[in-house]
Amino acid sequence: MSLLTPLLRTDALTAVFSDEQLVQGMLDFEAALAKAQARCGIIPHEAVEPIVAACQAQRLDFPALAAAAANAGNLAIPLVKQLTQVVKASAPEAARYVHWGATSQDAIDTGLMLQLQQALQQTESRLQRLMHVLAEQVARYQHTLMAGRTWIQHALPITYGLKLAGTLDALLRWHERLQQMRPRVLAL
């Protein structure tokens, strides 16, 4: 974590974009891929459980993963190799179906989209809480007078509730944009 991380995002969002979640998102892709392929008859049903059971970030060697990623050019190649070895230790036949027919980019992109989905859910939740609290303050201060401002000078009086309502209005527009953006951004 950098010194600026707490200033720029919450602990919850920092956790969403941690190395563990990055890897877990890619492993979630691998588990879902195996399940879908078995349902379609592409891989044997017996291969699914060992693959899914191995798709846990804590089962991988992160320092080795980082070192191998530098040589591979991406994280997916060494991740799939490690995952295959974990599966092979318990189910040698199932290991041959890890990442079957997929590309590194499939795993990387889907993992990232899963992280973004979590981040957007948390952001929306926090935004809704903020709008609720702000709406309460708008009602509370609807009659509280304050100096209006124009061109850095005092202007006619306004209410503090009205001032807060302007901020609430902007947040409501951003909430609407967030809702409209989700289906476009979260494409897998």
PDB file of C-alpha atoms in Angstrom:
ATOM      1  CA  MET A   1       0.000   0.000   0.000  1.00  0.00           C
ATOM      2  CA  SER A   2       1.293   3.457  -0.834  1.00  0.00           C
ATOM      3  CA  LEU A   3       1.053   6.467   1.433  1.00  0.00           C
ATOM      4  CA  LEU A   4      -1.696   7.895  -0.761  1.00  0.00           C
ATOM      5  CA  THR A   5      -3.868   4.767  -0.897  1.00  0.00           C
ATOM      6  CA  PRO A   6      -6.065   5.720   2.104  1.00  0.00           C
ATOM      7  CA  LEU A   7      -6.560   9.169   0.601  1.00  0.00           C
ATOM      8  CA  LEU A   8      -7.615   7.841  -2.800  1.00  0.00           C
ATOM      9  CA  ARG A   9      -9.810   4.867  -1.929  1.00  0.00           C
ATOM     10  CA  THR A  10     -11.366   2.936   0.930  1.00  0.00           C
ATOM     11  CA  ASP A  11      -9.918  -0.142   2.571  1.00  0.00           C
ATOM     12  CA  ALA A  12     -12.636  -2.207   0.913  1.00  0.00           C
ATOM     13  CA  LEU A  13     -11.646  -1.020  -2.568  1.00  0.00           C
ATOM     14  CA  THR A  14      -7.974  -1.524  -1.763  1.00  0.00           C
ATOM     15  CA  ALA A  15      -8.806  -5.139  -0.897  1.00  0.00           C
ATOM     16  CA  VAL A  16     -10.724  -5.581  -4.182  1.00  0.00           C
ATOM     17  CA  PHE A  17      -7.622  -4.590  -6.133  1.00  0.00           C
ATOM     18  CA  SER A  18      -5.140  -6.558  -4.040  1.00  0.00           C
ATOM     19  CA  ASP A  19      -2.817  -9.146  -5.546  1.00  0.00           C
ATOM     20  CA  GLU A  20      -4.891 -11.878  -3.889  1.00  0.00           C
ATOM     21  CA  GLN A  21      -8.098 -10.678  -5.542  1.00  0.00           C
ATOM     22  CA  LEU A  22      -6.351 -10.265  -8.894  1.00  0.00           C
ATOM     23  CA  VAL A  23      -5.280 -13.898  -8.773  1.00  0.00           C
ATOM     24  CA  GLN A  24      -8.584 -15.092  -7.314  1.00  0.00           C
ATOM     25  CA  GLY A  25     -10.516 -13.418 -10.139  1.00  0.00           C
ATOM     26  CA  MET A  26      -8.475 -15.332 -12.695  1.00  0.00           C
ATOM     27  CA  LEU A  27      -8.950 -18.549 -10.723  1.00  0.00           C
ATOM     28  CA  ASP A  28     -12.703 -17.895 -10.555  1.00  0.00           C
ATOM     29  CA  PHE A  29     -12.611 -17.693 -14.346  1.00  0.00           C
ATOM     30  CA  GLU A  30     -10.782 -21.035 -14.527  1.00  0.00           C
ATOM     31  CA  ALA A  31     -13.317 -22.699 -12.217  1.00  0.00           C
ATOM     32  CA  ALA A  32     -16.272 -21.300 -14.164  1.00  0.00           C
ATOM     33  CA  LEU A  33     -14.659 -22.341 -17.443  1.00  0.00           C
ATOM     34  CA  ALA A  34     -14.298 -25.958 -16.271  1.00  0.00           C
ATOM     35  CA  LYS A  35     -17.915 -26.063 -15.053  1.00  0.00           C
ATOM     36  CA  ALA A  36     -19.270 -24.631 -18.304  1.00  0.00           C
ATOM     37  CA  GLN A  37     -17.158 -26.921 -20.460  1.00  0.00           C
ATOM     38  CA  ALA A  38     -18.316 -29.994 -18.530  1.00  0.00           C
ATOM     39  CA  ARG A  39     -21.965 -28.935 -18.952  1.00  0.00           C
ATOM     40  CA  CYS A  40     -21.328 -28.666 -22.693  1.00  0.00           C
ATOM     41  CA  GLY A  41     -19.555 -32.041 -22.840  1.00  0.00           C
ATOM     42  CA  ILE A  42     -16.190 -30.527 -23.775  1.00  0.00           C
ATOM     43  CA  ILE A  43     -14.326 -31.877 -20.738  1.00  0.00           C
ATOM     44  CA  PRO A  44     -15.202 -34.843 -18.508  1.00  0.00           C
ATOM     45  CA  HIS A  45     -17.422 -34.106 -15.518  1.00  0.00           C
ATOM     46  CA  GLU A  46     -14.861 -35.870 -13.308  1.00  0.00           C
ATOM     47  CA  ALA A  47     -12.322 -33.124 -14.074  1.00  0.00           C
ATOM     48  CA  VAL A  48     -14.449 -30.308 -12.695  1.00  0.00           C
ATOM     49  CA  GLU A  49     -14.249 -30.899  -8.943  1.00  0.00           C
ATOM     50  CA  PRO A  50     -10.428 -31.177  -8.772  1.00  0.00           C
ATOM     51  CA  ILE A  51     -10.061 -28.034 -10.887  1.00  0.00           C
ATOM     52  CA  VAL A  52     -12.597 -26.056  -8.858  1.00  0.00           C
ATOM     53  CA  ALA A  53     -11.055 -27.217  -5.570  1.00  0.00           C
ATOM     54  CA  ALA A  54      -7.623 -26.037  -6.731  1.00  0.00           C
ATOM     55  CA  CYS A  55      -8.875 -22.580  -7.717  1.00  0.00           C
ATOM     56  CA  GLN A  56      -8.015 -20.920  -4.417  1.00  0.00           C
ATOM     57  CA  ALA A  57      -5.447 -18.129  -4.423  1.00  0.00           C
ATOM     58  CA  GLN A  58      -3.886 -19.266  -1.138  1.00  0.00           C
ATOM     59  CA  ARG A  59      -2.843 -22.524  -2.822  1.00  0.00           C
ATOM     60  CA  LEU A  60      -0.483 -20.700  -5.200  1.00  0.00           C
ATOM     61  CA  ASP A  61       3.080 -19.486  -4.656  1.00  0.00           C
ATOM     62  CA  PHE A  62       2.852 -15.699  -5.159  1.00  0.00           C
ATOM     63  CA  PRO A  63       6.606 -14.946  -5.224  1.00  0.00           C
ATOM     64  CA  ALA A  64       7.142 -17.663  -7.839  1.00  0.00           C
ATOM     65  CA  LEU A  65       4.123 -16.388  -9.759  1.00  0.00           C
ATOM     66  CA  ALA A  66       5.532 -12.842  -9.825  1.00  0.00           C
ATOM     67  CA  ALA A  67       8.967 -14.016 -10.946  1.00  0.00           C
ATOM     68  CA  ALA A  68       7.526 -16.207 -13.705  1.00  0.00           C
ATOM     69  CA  ALA A  69       5.146 -13.450 -14.879  1.00  0.00           C
ATOM     70  CA  ALA A  70       8.102 -11.195 -15.646  1.00  0.00           C
ATOM     71  CA  ASN A  71       9.474 -13.782 -18.050  1.00  0.00           C
ATOM     72  CA  ALA A  72       6.094 -14.819 -19.477  1.00  0.00           C
ATOM     73  CA  GLY A  73       4.911 -11.292 -20.208  1.00  0.00           C
ATOM     74  CA  ASN A  74       1.673 -11.767 -18.300  1.00  0.00           C
ATOM     75  CA  LEU A  75       0.348 -13.309 -15.107  1.00  0.00           C
ATOM     76  CA  ALA A  76      -1.962 -15.870 -16.719  1.00  0.00           C
ATOM     77  CA  ILE A  77       0.708 -18.152 -18.181  1.00  0.00           C
ATOM     78  CA  PRO A  78       2.470 -18.922 -14.886  1.00  0.00           C
ATOM     79  CA  LEU A  79      -0.864 -18.955 -13.041  1.00  0.00           C
ATOM     80  CA  VAL A  80      -2.180 -21.692 -15.335  1.00  0.00           C
ATOM     81  CA  LYS A  81       1.065 -23.651 -14.922  1.00  0.00           C
ATOM     82  CA  GLN A  82       0.853 -23.467 -11.130  1.00  0.00           C
ATOM     83  CA  LEU A  83      -2.849 -24.292 -11.146  1.00  0.00           C
ATOM     84  CA  THR A  84      -2.189 -27.294 -13.370  1.00  0.00           C
ATOM     85  CA  GLN A  85       0.443 -28.550 -10.914  1.00  0.00           C
ATOM     86  CA  VAL A  86      -1.930 -28.144  -7.966  1.00  0.00           C
ATOM     87  CA  VAL A  87      -4.654 -30.085  -9.808  1.00  0.00           C
ATOM     88  CA  LYS A  88      -2.137 -32.703 -10.947  1.00  0.00           C
ATOM     89  CA  ALA A  89      -1.106 -33.407  -7.337  1.00  0.00           C
ATOM     90  CA  SER A  90      -4.602 -34.662  -6.501  1.00  0.00           C
ATOM     91  CA  ALA A  91      -6.058 -35.642  -9.890  1.00  0.00           C
ATOM     92  CA  PRO A  92      -3.488 -36.207 -12.663  1.00  0.00           C
ATOM     93  CA  GLU A  93      -6.128 -36.887 -15.332  1.00  0.00           C
ATOM     94  CA  ALA A  94      -8.042 -33.690 -14.511  1.00  0.00           C
ATOM     95  CA  ALA A  95      -4.888 -31.575 -14.834  1.00  0.00           C
ATOM     96  CA  ARG A  96      -4.914 -31.871 -18.614  1.00  0.00           C
ATOM     97  CA  TYR A  97      -8.246 -29.978 -18.732  1.00  0.00           C
ATOM     98  CA  VAL A  98      -7.099 -26.894 -16.827  1.00  0.00           C
ATOM     99  CA  HIS A  99      -7.557 -23.789 -19.023  1.00  0.00           C
ATOM    100  CA  TRP A 100      -8.788 -26.044 -21.854  1.00  0.00           C
ATOM    101  CA  GLY A 101      -9.219 -24.002 -25.044  1.00  0.00           C
ATOM    102  CA  ALA A 102      -8.875 -20.648 -23.301  1.00  0.00           C
ATOM    103  CA  THR A 103      -6.345 -17.873 -23.822  1.00  0.00           C
ATOM    104  CA  SER A 104      -4.313 -15.916 -21.312  1.00  0.00           C
ATOM    105  CA  GLN A 105      -6.291 -12.831 -22.248  1.00  0.00           C
ATOM    106  CA  ASP A 106      -9.554 -14.628 -21.413  1.00  0.00           C
ATOM    107  CA  ALA A 107      -8.334 -15.221 -17.856  1.00  0.00           C
ATOM    108  CA  ILE A 108      -6.807 -11.762 -17.421  1.00  0.00           C
ATOM    109  CA  ASP A 109      -9.782  -9.824 -18.806  1.00  0.00           C
ATOM    110  CA  THR A 110     -12.410 -11.854 -16.985  1.00  0.00           C
ATOM    111  CA  GLY A 111     -10.506 -11.624 -13.704  1.00  0.00           C
ATOM    112  CA  LEU A 112     -10.315  -7.854 -14.066  1.00  0.00           C
ATOM    113  CA  MET A 113     -14.025  -7.599 -14.874  1.00  0.00           C
ATOM    114  CA  LEU A 114     -14.817  -9.582 -11.725  1.00  0.00           C
ATOM    115  CA  GLN A 115     -12.734  -7.112  -9.705  1.00  0.00           C
ATOM    116  CA  LEU A 116     -14.445  -4.160 -11.366  1.00  0.00           C
ATOM    117  CA  GLN A 117     -17.842  -5.681 -10.653  1.00  0.00           C
ATOM    118  CA  GLN A 118     -17.003  -5.861  -6.935  1.00  0.00           C
ATOM    119  CA  ALA A 119     -15.602  -2.326  -6.974  1.00  0.00           C
ATOM    120  CA  LEU A 120     -18.701  -0.932  -8.683  1.00  0.00           C
ATOM    121  CA  GLN A 121     -20.986  -2.709  -6.205  1.00  0.00           C
ATOM    122  CA  GLN A 122     -19.080  -1.227  -3.274  1.00  0.00           C
ATOM    123  CA  THR A 123     -18.963   2.207  -4.901  1.00  0.00           C
ATOM    124  CA  GLU A 124     -22.701   2.147  -5.559  1.00  0.00           C
ATOM    125  CA  SER A 125     -23.427   1.078  -1.995  1.00  0.00           C
ATOM    126  CA  ARG A 126     -21.313   3.916  -0.581  1.00  0.00           C
ATOM    127  CA  LEU A 127     -22.863   6.395  -3.021  1.00  0.00           C
ATOM    128  CA  GLN A 128     -26.372   5.361  -1.966  1.00  0.00           C
ATOM    129  CA  ARG A 129     -25.469   5.799   1.718  1.00  0.00           C
ATOM    130  CA  LEU A 130     -23.996   9.229   0.981  1.00  0.00           C
ATOM    131  CA  MET A 131     -27.093  10.309  -0.966  1.00  0.00           C
ATOM    132  CA  HIS A 132     -29.352   9.132   1.864  1.00  0.00           C
ATOM    133  CA  VAL A 133     -27.393  11.078   4.495  1.00  0.00           C
ATOM    134  CA  LEU A 134     -27.218  14.133   2.256  1.00  0.00           C
ATOM    135  CA  ALA A 135     -31.000  14.006   1.655  1.00  0.00           C
ATOM    136  CA  GLU A 136     -31.517  13.992   5.435  1.00  0.00           C
ATOM    137  CA  GLN A 137     -29.271  17.043   5.759  1.00  0.00           C
ATOM    138  CA  VAL A 138     -31.106  18.848   2.932  1.00  0.00           C
ATOM    139  CA  ALA A 139     -34.370  18.402   4.854  1.00  0.00           C
ATOM    140  CA  ARG A 140     -32.758  19.313   8.176  1.00  0.00           C
ATOM    141  CA  TYR A 141     -31.262  22.570   6.890  1.00  0.00           C
ATOM    142  CA  GLN A 142     -33.963  23.612   4.429  1.00  0.00           C
ATOM    143  CA  HIS A 143     -34.659  26.775   6.436  1.00  0.00           C
ATOM    144  CA  THR A 144     -31.145  27.553   7.675  1.00  0.00           C
ATOM    145  CA  LEU A 145     -29.982  30.772   6.049  1.00  0.00           C
ATOM    146  CA  MET A 146     -26.499  31.355   4.744  1.00  0.00           C
ATOM    147  CA  ALA A 147     -24.832  33.891   2.522  1.00  0.00           C
ATOM    148  CA  GLY A 148     -25.174  33.206  -1.160  1.00  0.00           C
ATOM    149  CA  ARG A 149     -22.042  33.631  -3.259  1.00  0.00           C
ATOM    150  CA  THR A 150     -21.419  35.017  -6.717  1.00  0.00           C
ATOM    151  CA  TRP A 151     -18.060  35.855  -8.257  1.00  0.00           C
ATOM    152  CA  ILE A 152     -16.358  35.406  -4.859  1.00  0.00           C
ATOM    153  CA  GLN A 153     -18.678  37.956  -3.248  1.00  0.00           C
ATOM    154  CA  HIS A 154     -21.681  37.765  -0.970  1.00  0.00           C
ATOM    155  CA  ALA A 155     -24.991  37.606  -2.796  1.00  0.00           C
ATOM    156  CA  LEU A 156     -28.636  37.241  -1.773  1.00  0.00           C
ATOM    157  CA  PRO A 157     -29.156  34.779   1.077  1.00  0.00           C
ATOM    158  CA  ILE A 158     -29.909  31.154   0.323  1.00  0.00           C
ATOM    159  CA  THR A 159     -30.526  28.177   2.604  1.00  0.00           C
ATOM    160  CA  TYR A 160     -27.901  25.679   3.542  1.00  0.00           C
ATOM    161  CA  GLY A 161     -30.400  22.992   2.504  1.00  0.00           C
ATOM    162  CA  LEU A 162     -30.490  24.451  -1.004  1.00  0.00           C
ATOM    163  CA  LYS A 163     -26.694  24.426  -1.154  1.00  0.00           C
ATOM    164  CA  LEU A 164     -26.653  20.759  -0.099  1.00  0.00           C
ATOM    165  CA  ALA A 165     -29.447  19.974  -2.557  1.00  0.00           C
ATOM    166  CA  GLY A 166     -27.154  21.073  -5.399  1.00  0.00           C
ATOM    167  CA  THR A 167     -24.574  18.528  -4.294  1.00  0.00           C
ATOM    168  CA  LEU A 168     -27.261  15.862  -3.908  1.00  0.00           C
ATOM    169  CA  ASP A 169     -28.517  16.608  -7.416  1.00  0.00           C
ATOM    170  CA  ALA A 170     -25.018  16.084  -8.821  1.00  0.00           C
ATOM    171  CA  LEU A 171     -24.686  12.783  -6.934  1.00  0.00           C
ATOM    172  CA  LEU A 172     -28.053  11.601  -8.246  1.00  0.00           C
ATOM    173  CA  ARG A 173     -26.828  12.261 -11.805  1.00  0.00           C
ATOM    174  CA  TRP A 174     -23.600  10.336 -11.102  1.00  0.00           C
ATOM    175  CA  HIS A 175     -25.651   7.469  -9.670  1.00  0.00           C
ATOM    176  CA  GLU A 176     -27.717   7.379 -12.850  1.00  0.00           C
ATOM    177  CA  ARG A 177     -24.533   7.351 -14.956  1.00  0.00           C
ATOM    178  CA  LEU A 178     -23.161   4.517 -12.855  1.00  0.00           C
ATOM    179  CA  GLN A 179     -26.321   2.489 -13.511  1.00  0.00           C
ATOM    180  CA  GLN A 180     -26.114   3.171 -17.249  1.00  0.00           C
ATOM    181  CA  MET A 181     -22.413   2.338 -17.368  1.00  0.00           C
ATOM    182  CA  ARG A 182     -22.534  -1.063 -15.656  1.00  0.00           C
ATOM    183  CA  PRO A 183     -23.921  -3.137 -18.555  1.00  0.00           C
ATOM    184  CA  ARG A 184     -21.439  -1.560 -20.981  1.00  0.00           C
ATOM    185  CA  VAL A 185     -18.364  -1.834 -18.766  1.00  0.00           C
ATOM    186  CA  LEU A 186     -18.930  -5.231 -17.191  1.00  0.00           C
ATOM    187  CA  ALA A 187     -18.788  -7.182 -20.427  1.00  0.00           C
ATOM    188  CA  LEU A 188     -17.094 -10.556 -20.173  1.00  0.00           C
TER     189      LEU A 188
END
